[in-house]
């Protein structure tokens, strides 16, 4: 480099710096606020980001940017956990599974929002318009207390995915009626009315070998009646088993009763054992992968989309793929109903189920300016108009006015099961020890699912472990 | 090389000069201890760091003034090693004596309690032992499978035959694939509904074959996938040994009418033994850390939990940092003992030969 070019370079750099500085100065009049957010990479969060970029106009006149990190689902917990515990303070918003609340509130990462709710009646009104069951699950720690933390991002429940072409086939209908003396459930309403015994019948009835007749044609491959989650990973059996336990009158360790609530005697109560036995008894009617402990929510969904089962219980969150002909062989043959229930002694259906979905939360290091903008953003997000658009685009809304609107059920075929299910949603523990509770429980359930031990031993082991851990943690006295 | 004897004498302990490393260590230690006692952890951490840097700088100036250029040239490597390896190692060793969870703000000294819990607690210890036994099983099975397959492949590729070059590339591919890709491939391969394995077996036996539903099947599945990926590595090392055997030895042996079997044991084997041992060492250490395939194929189900995966769950998922550190150190200790035992045996053999 000669001296002259060096000089030219300096001049150019100085000029650039000057324009940047003056440009920056004029720009700074309308303040720029960036909100950084960690989210799992799937349609509900992609839609949120898209709506924000296209439609969000902050009232303050500031320029607000939403900087979103899309993280793949299998890595999500690990990445969020690592980010929070390392102290890098990177994110202002975090999409969080409801069970994580306690662990990260106690760690000092999630911001309590009661002061923001009290300061802004409109904000409070918006949040309180969310159905109480998901609100308690997504926002409160301790569970069902008055301490609020989160806002619904994608609320979710378990529903029954069915195949109309198989279930409504005349000959199958006739044979089912002859065998069980009951009508084979075929419409959404009939699916809603199913108990777990009906579900078992469907499983038994539709067990077909390759080449046997299925809905008027020889089956191309082995075919199975039913499927639901029975996987060892994350919470891929607890979320289903909890529903069985609650429906049949048992309970999990209830943190709202701490410190007097016990694990031993509750977790392994005779009702809970019967419920787990019921759950396990259904596995034999499912695709063989159920016996390996790897049939998680994604596997059963895949089996359903590939046309290997007649009914599958799964989260709504995975539903879009089954509607898309590109990823689903059954996209034009779908019928949806509520998850089966248990008939109570009074003849009324008991439908308790474990809530799914995620809230998003604010972090404690978010500055006041960012918080102000964040609150405006959340109010906008939970406004009826945006929630309607979100639901129409493939999301779900737990905001009462939105899901009670007659339009709501027309957005997606499973929406008919949404509102009635909301009342029956409960959540598992929000306590900081949730991950230890969950891993040990999943390990034990896996032993039962793969046939290594019976229901009683399984729940005894879980109860003993929980009693010990929670006593040490001071949550049981 | 001429040695430079005309260096300045080392400074007296109490003289204030930038090359007085003895004084730097003394001051550094005193300041660090005071800072650790008097200040909160967040401040004392940086002060101790600065003291370490100061001592390092004193060493560098000292080396420069006394012309220890060799030491100076190695210094950057040592600095990197210290910052990236030794410091975290010591840090986690320290943590293993505290009750600390990475998602909570409190920390408390507990001495050996973590080690005692890991080894004797009636809930934690059996899980650790079971995982350790499984790990030992995987080490023996996967390493044996890889050594045998890799060795046979190498024997095959040492000869010239048509299409050898292309076949070699094909055989080496699994090693270059990402573990996640192979893991996903094998989950489908073993899947009872979609997988080809069950399809073929069902077609022959007419039953319902589910590989991953028993411990034997699950272990076989993992060992097969691991051997599929890492046998080529053993093959490459052995192949390098085979190629290095001078041809004239075989020619001489042929003239002496030595049998093929004796040729192998007296000529080939001594040449490849060192590399075989190296392959064995590498694969044993790697197998000890087996977690990826287990996570992908079974999630530790069917009693296939390995100590590494168990550790990941404790330290990363449950945030029990101290307990995880204690397990890691026990593991590290075992690997070091095993490696040294192995090196000792290998050395004695080669001296005896």
Short mmCIF file of N, CA and C in Angstrom, two decimals, chain A residues 317-406:
data_model
loop_
_atom_site.label_atom_id
_atom_site.label_comp_id
_atom_site.label_asym_id
_atom_site.label_seq_id
_atom_site.Cartn_x
_atom_site.Cartn_y
_atom_site.Cartn_z
N UNK A 317 -50.54 -29.27 18.35
CA UNK A 317 -49.35 -28.62 17.79
C UNK A 317 -48.73 -29.38 16.62
N UNK A 318 -48.96 -30.70 16.57
CA UNK A 318 -48.37 -31.48 15.48
C UNK A 318 -49.35 -31.65 14.32
N UNK A 319 -50.53 -31.02 14.46
CA UNK A 319 -51.62 -31.30 13.52
C UNK A 319 -51.44 -30.81 12.10
N UNK A 320 -50.78 -29.65 11.94
CA UNK A 320 -50.69 -29.05 10.60
C UNK A 320 -50.15 -30.04 9.58
N UNK A 321 -49.14 -30.83 9.98
CA UNK A 321 -48.51 -31.74 9.03
C UNK A 321 -49.48 -32.81 8.53
N UNK A 322 -50.46 -33.18 9.39
CA UNK A 322 -51.38 -34.23 8.95
C UNK A 322 -52.40 -33.68 7.95
N UNK A 323 -52.56 -32.35 7.92
CA UNK A 323 -53.50 -31.73 6.98
C UNK A 323 -52.87 -31.51 5.61
N UNK A 324 -51.54 -31.55 5.58
CA UNK A 324 -50.82 -31.19 4.36
C UNK A 324 -50.59 -32.44 3.51
N UNK A 325 -51.13 -32.49 2.30
CA UNK A 325 -50.98 -33.69 1.47
C UNK A 325 -49.51 -34.04 1.21
N UNK A 326 -48.62 -33.05 1.32
CA UNK A 326 -47.21 -33.33 1.05
C UNK A 326 -46.59 -34.18 2.15
N UNK A 327 -47.09 -34.03 3.38
CA UNK A 327 -46.49 -34.78 4.47
C UNK A 327 -47.43 -35.83 5.05
N UNK A 328 -48.60 -36.00 4.44
CA UNK A 328 -49.60 -36.87 5.05
C UNK A 328 -50.34 -37.66 3.99
N UNK A 329 -50.41 -38.97 4.19
CA UNK A 329 -51.17 -39.81 3.26
C UNK A 329 -52.66 -39.79 3.59
N UNK A 330 -53.02 -39.18 4.70
CA UNK A 330 -54.41 -39.24 5.15
C UNK A 330 -55.03 -37.84 5.23
N UNK A 331 -54.43 -36.87 4.52
CA UNK A 331 -54.83 -35.47 4.70
C UNK A 331 -56.30 -35.21 4.40
N UNK A 332 -56.90 -36.01 3.51
CA UNK A 332 -58.30 -35.75 3.15
C UNK A 332 -59.25 -36.70 3.87
N UNK A 333 -58.76 -37.43 4.86
CA UNK A 333 -59.62 -38.45 5.50
C UNK A 333 -59.71 -38.24 7.00
N UNK A 334 -59.60 -36.99 7.45
CA UNK A 334 -59.44 -36.77 8.88
C UNK A 334 -60.74 -36.45 9.60
N UNK A 335 -60.81 -36.94 10.83
CA UNK A 335 -61.88 -36.53 11.73
C UNK A 335 -61.24 -36.35 13.11
N UNK A 336 -61.68 -35.31 13.83
CA UNK A 336 -61.07 -35.03 15.13
C UNK A 336 -62.11 -35.04 16.24
N UNK A 337 -61.68 -35.53 17.40
CA UNK A 337 -62.56 -35.49 18.56
C UNK A 337 -61.75 -35.22 19.80
N UNK A 338 -62.47 -35.10 20.93
CA UNK A 338 -61.75 -34.92 22.18
C UNK A 338 -61.06 -36.22 22.56
N UNK A 339 -60.04 -36.10 23.41
CA UNK A 339 -59.39 -37.30 23.91
C UNK A 339 -60.43 -38.12 24.68
N UNK A 340 -60.38 -39.47 24.57
CA UNK A 340 -61.37 -40.28 25.31
C UNK A 340 -61.34 -39.98 26.81
N UNK A 341 -62.48 -40.24 27.45
CA UNK A 341 -62.58 -39.97 28.88
C UNK A 341 -62.91 -41.23 29.66
N UNK A 342 -63.21 -41.02 30.92
CA UNK A 342 -63.61 -42.14 31.78
C UNK A 342 -65.00 -41.84 32.31
N UNK A 343 -65.90 -42.82 32.22
CA UNK A 343 -67.27 -42.57 32.67
C UNK A 343 -67.31 -42.55 34.20
N UNK A 344 -67.80 -41.46 34.74
CA UNK A 344 -67.90 -41.35 36.19
C UNK A 344 -69.08 -42.15 36.72
N UNK A 345 -69.15 -42.33 38.04
CA UNK A 345 -70.26 -43.10 38.62
C UNK A 345 -71.62 -42.44 38.37
N UNK A 346 -71.61 -41.12 38.17
CA UNK A 346 -72.89 -40.42 37.94
C UNK A 346 -73.26 -40.39 36.46
N UNK A 347 -72.52 -41.14 35.64
CA UNK A 347 -72.85 -41.18 34.22
C UNK A 347 -72.32 -39.99 33.43
N UNK A 348 -71.54 -39.15 34.10
CA UNK A 348 -70.94 -38.02 33.37
C UNK A 348 -69.49 -38.34 33.04
N UNK A 349 -69.07 -37.86 31.91
CA UNK A 349 -67.72 -38.17 31.46
C UNK A 349 -66.68 -37.33 32.22
N UNK A 350 -65.63 -37.99 32.69
CA UNK A 350 -64.51 -37.28 33.33
C UNK A 350 -63.38 -37.21 32.31
N UNK A 351 -62.88 -36.01 32.08
CA UNK A 351 -61.98 -35.82 30.94
C UNK A 351 -60.63 -35.22 31.29
N UNK A 352 -60.21 -35.29 32.56
CA UNK A 352 -58.95 -34.64 32.93
C UNK A 352 -57.83 -35.01 31.96
N UNK A 353 -57.02 -34.01 31.65
CA UNK A 353 -55.94 -34.24 30.71
C UNK A 353 -54.79 -33.31 31.05
N UNK A 354 -53.59 -33.70 30.68
CA UNK A 354 -52.43 -32.85 30.98
C UNK A 354 -52.30 -31.78 29.89
N UNK A 355 -52.20 -30.56 30.33
CA UNK A 355 -52.13 -29.46 29.36
C UNK A 355 -50.78 -29.49 28.64
N UNK A 356 -50.82 -29.08 27.38
CA UNK A 356 -49.57 -28.96 26.61
C UNK A 356 -49.29 -27.51 26.33
N UNK A 357 -48.55 -27.25 25.29
CA UNK A 357 -48.32 -25.88 24.87
C UNK A 357 -47.34 -25.13 25.74
N UNK A 358 -47.06 -23.91 25.36
CA UNK A 358 -46.04 -23.12 26.05
C UNK A 358 -46.46 -21.68 26.26
N UNK A 359 -46.08 -21.12 27.40
CA UNK A 359 -46.15 -19.68 27.57
C UNK A 359 -44.83 -19.06 27.11
N UNK A 360 -44.79 -17.74 27.00
CA UNK A 360 -43.49 -17.09 26.92
C UNK A 360 -43.37 -16.13 28.09
N UNK A 361 -42.16 -15.92 28.55
CA UNK A 361 -41.93 -15.18 29.78
C UNK A 361 -40.92 -14.06 29.55
N UNK A 362 -40.93 -13.10 30.47
CA UNK A 362 -39.93 -12.03 30.44
C UNK A 362 -38.78 -12.40 31.36
N UNK A 363 -37.58 -11.97 31.02
CA UNK A 363 -36.44 -12.25 31.89
C UNK A 363 -36.12 -11.05 32.77
N UNK A 364 -35.40 -11.31 33.85
CA UNK A 364 -35.20 -10.28 34.87
C UNK A 364 -34.27 -9.16 34.44
N UNK A 365 -33.41 -9.42 33.45
CA UNK A 365 -32.46 -8.37 33.07
C UNK A 365 -32.99 -7.45 31.99
N UNK A 366 -34.26 -7.64 31.60
CA UNK A 366 -34.85 -6.77 30.61
C UNK A 366 -34.97 -5.35 31.18
N UNK A 367 -34.48 -4.35 30.43
CA UNK A 367 -34.46 -2.97 30.93
C UNK A 367 -35.87 -2.40 30.96
N UNK A 368 -36.10 -1.32 31.75
CA UNK A 368 -37.44 -0.72 31.82
C UNK A 368 -37.98 -0.32 30.44
N UNK A 369 -37.11 0.25 29.57
CA UNK A 369 -37.60 0.63 28.23
C UNK A 369 -38.07 -0.60 27.47
N UNK A 370 -37.24 -1.65 27.57
CA UNK A 370 -37.62 -2.88 26.88
C UNK A 370 -38.90 -3.45 27.46
N UNK A 371 -39.02 -3.39 28.80
CA UNK A 371 -40.21 -3.94 29.45
C UNK A 371 -41.46 -3.21 28.98
N UNK A 372 -41.38 -1.87 28.90
CA UNK A 372 -42.53 -1.09 28.43
C UNK A 372 -42.96 -1.56 27.05
N UNK A 373 -41.99 -1.71 26.17
CA UNK A 373 -42.32 -2.16 24.82
C UNK A 373 -42.82 -3.60 24.83
N UNK A 374 -42.23 -4.41 25.70
CA UNK A 374 -42.62 -5.82 25.78
C UNK A 374 -44.08 -5.95 26.20
N UNK A 375 -44.48 -5.14 27.18
CA UNK A 375 -45.87 -5.20 27.64
C UNK A 375 -46.81 -4.82 26.50
N UNK A 376 -46.46 -3.75 25.76
CA UNK A 376 -47.29 -3.35 24.62
C UNK A 376 -47.40 -4.48 23.61
N UNK A 377 -46.26 -5.14 23.40
CA UNK A 377 -46.23 -6.24 22.44
C UNK A 377 -47.13 -7.38 22.90
N UNK A 378 -47.07 -7.73 24.20
CA UNK A 378 -47.90 -8.82 24.70
C UNK A 378 -49.39 -8.46 24.59
N UNK A 379 -49.70 -7.21 24.90
CA UNK A 379 -51.11 -6.77 24.79
C UNK A 379 -51.59 -6.92 23.35
N UNK A 380 -50.72 -6.52 22.45
CA UNK A 380 -51.05 -6.66 21.02
C UNK A 380 -51.23 -8.12 20.64
N UNK A 381 -50.30 -8.96 21.13
CA UNK A 381 -50.32 -10.39 20.81
C UNK A 381 -51.59 -11.04 21.30
N UNK A 382 -52.05 -10.65 22.50
CA UNK A 382 -53.25 -11.28 23.07
C UNK A 382 -54.54 -10.55 22.68
N UNK A 383 -54.41 -9.53 21.82
CA UNK A 383 -55.63 -8.83 21.40
C UNK A 383 -56.45 -9.76 20.51
N UNK A 384 -57.77 -9.57 20.56
CA UNK A 384 -58.66 -10.49 19.85
C UNK A 384 -58.33 -10.63 18.37
N UNK A 385 -58.03 -9.50 17.74
CA UNK A 385 -57.79 -9.52 16.30
C UNK A 385 -56.60 -10.42 15.96
N UNK A 386 -55.49 -10.19 16.67
CA UNK A 386 -54.28 -10.97 16.37
C UNK A 386 -54.48 -12.44 16.74
N UNK A 387 -55.16 -12.69 17.87
CA UNK A 387 -55.40 -14.08 18.27
C UNK A 387 -56.26 -14.81 17.23
N UNK A 388 -57.23 -14.09 16.66
CA UNK A 388 -58.04 -14.69 15.58
C UNK A 388 -57.16 -15.02 14.39
N UNK A 389 -56.31 -14.07 14.02
CA UNK A 389 -55.42 -14.32 12.88
C UNK A 389 -54.48 -15.49 13.16
N UNK A 390 -53.99 -15.53 14.41
CA UNK A 390 -53.07 -16.61 14.81
C UNK A 390 -53.78 -17.97 14.68
N UNK A 391 -55.01 -18.03 15.20
CA UNK A 391 -55.76 -19.28 15.13
C UNK A 391 -56.06 -19.65 13.68
N UNK A 392 -56.36 -18.65 12.87
CA UNK A 392 -56.66 -18.92 11.47
C UNK A 392 -55.41 -19.39 10.73
N UNK A 393 -54.25 -18.97 11.21
CA UNK A 393 -53.00 -19.34 10.56
C UNK A 393 -52.41 -20.64 11.09
N UNK A 394 -53.10 -21.30 12.02
CA UNK A 394 -52.59 -22.58 12.52
C UNK A 394 -52.24 -22.57 13.99
N UNK A 395 -52.50 -21.47 14.68
CA UNK A 395 -52.24 -21.43 16.12
C UNK A 395 -53.48 -21.81 16.91
N UNK A 396 -53.43 -21.62 18.21
CA UNK A 396 -54.59 -21.80 19.07
C UNK A 396 -54.68 -20.60 19.98
N UNK A 397 -55.88 -20.31 20.44
CA UNK A 397 -56.03 -19.21 21.36
C UNK A 397 -56.76 -19.66 22.62
N UNK A 398 -56.24 -19.23 23.77
CA UNK A 398 -56.91 -19.53 25.03
C UNK A 398 -57.68 -18.31 25.52
N UNK A 399 -57.76 -17.26 24.69
CA UNK A 399 -58.52 -16.06 25.05
C UNK A 399 -60.00 -16.34 24.82
N UNK A 400 -60.78 -16.15 25.92
CA UNK A 400 -62.18 -16.57 25.93
C UNK A 400 -62.99 -16.05 24.74
N UNK A 401 -62.94 -14.71 24.56
CA UNK A 401 -63.76 -14.12 23.50
C UNK A 401 -63.41 -14.70 22.14
N UNK A 402 -62.15 -15.09 21.99
CA UNK A 402 -61.72 -15.58 20.68
C UNK A 402 -62.22 -16.99 20.44
N UNK A 403 -61.98 -17.90 21.41
CA UNK A 403 -62.36 -19.29 21.12
C UNK A 403 -63.86 -19.52 21.25
N UNK A 404 -64.57 -18.56 21.88
CA UNK A 404 -66.02 -18.71 21.95
C UNK A 404 -66.72 -18.16 20.72
N UNK A 405 -65.98 -17.44 19.91
CA UNK A 405 -66.52 -16.90 18.66
C UNK A 405 -66.88 -18.07 17.74
N UNK A 406 -68.10 -18.05 17.15
CA UNK A 406 -68.50 -19.17 16.27
C UNK A 406 -67.52 -19.40 15.12
#
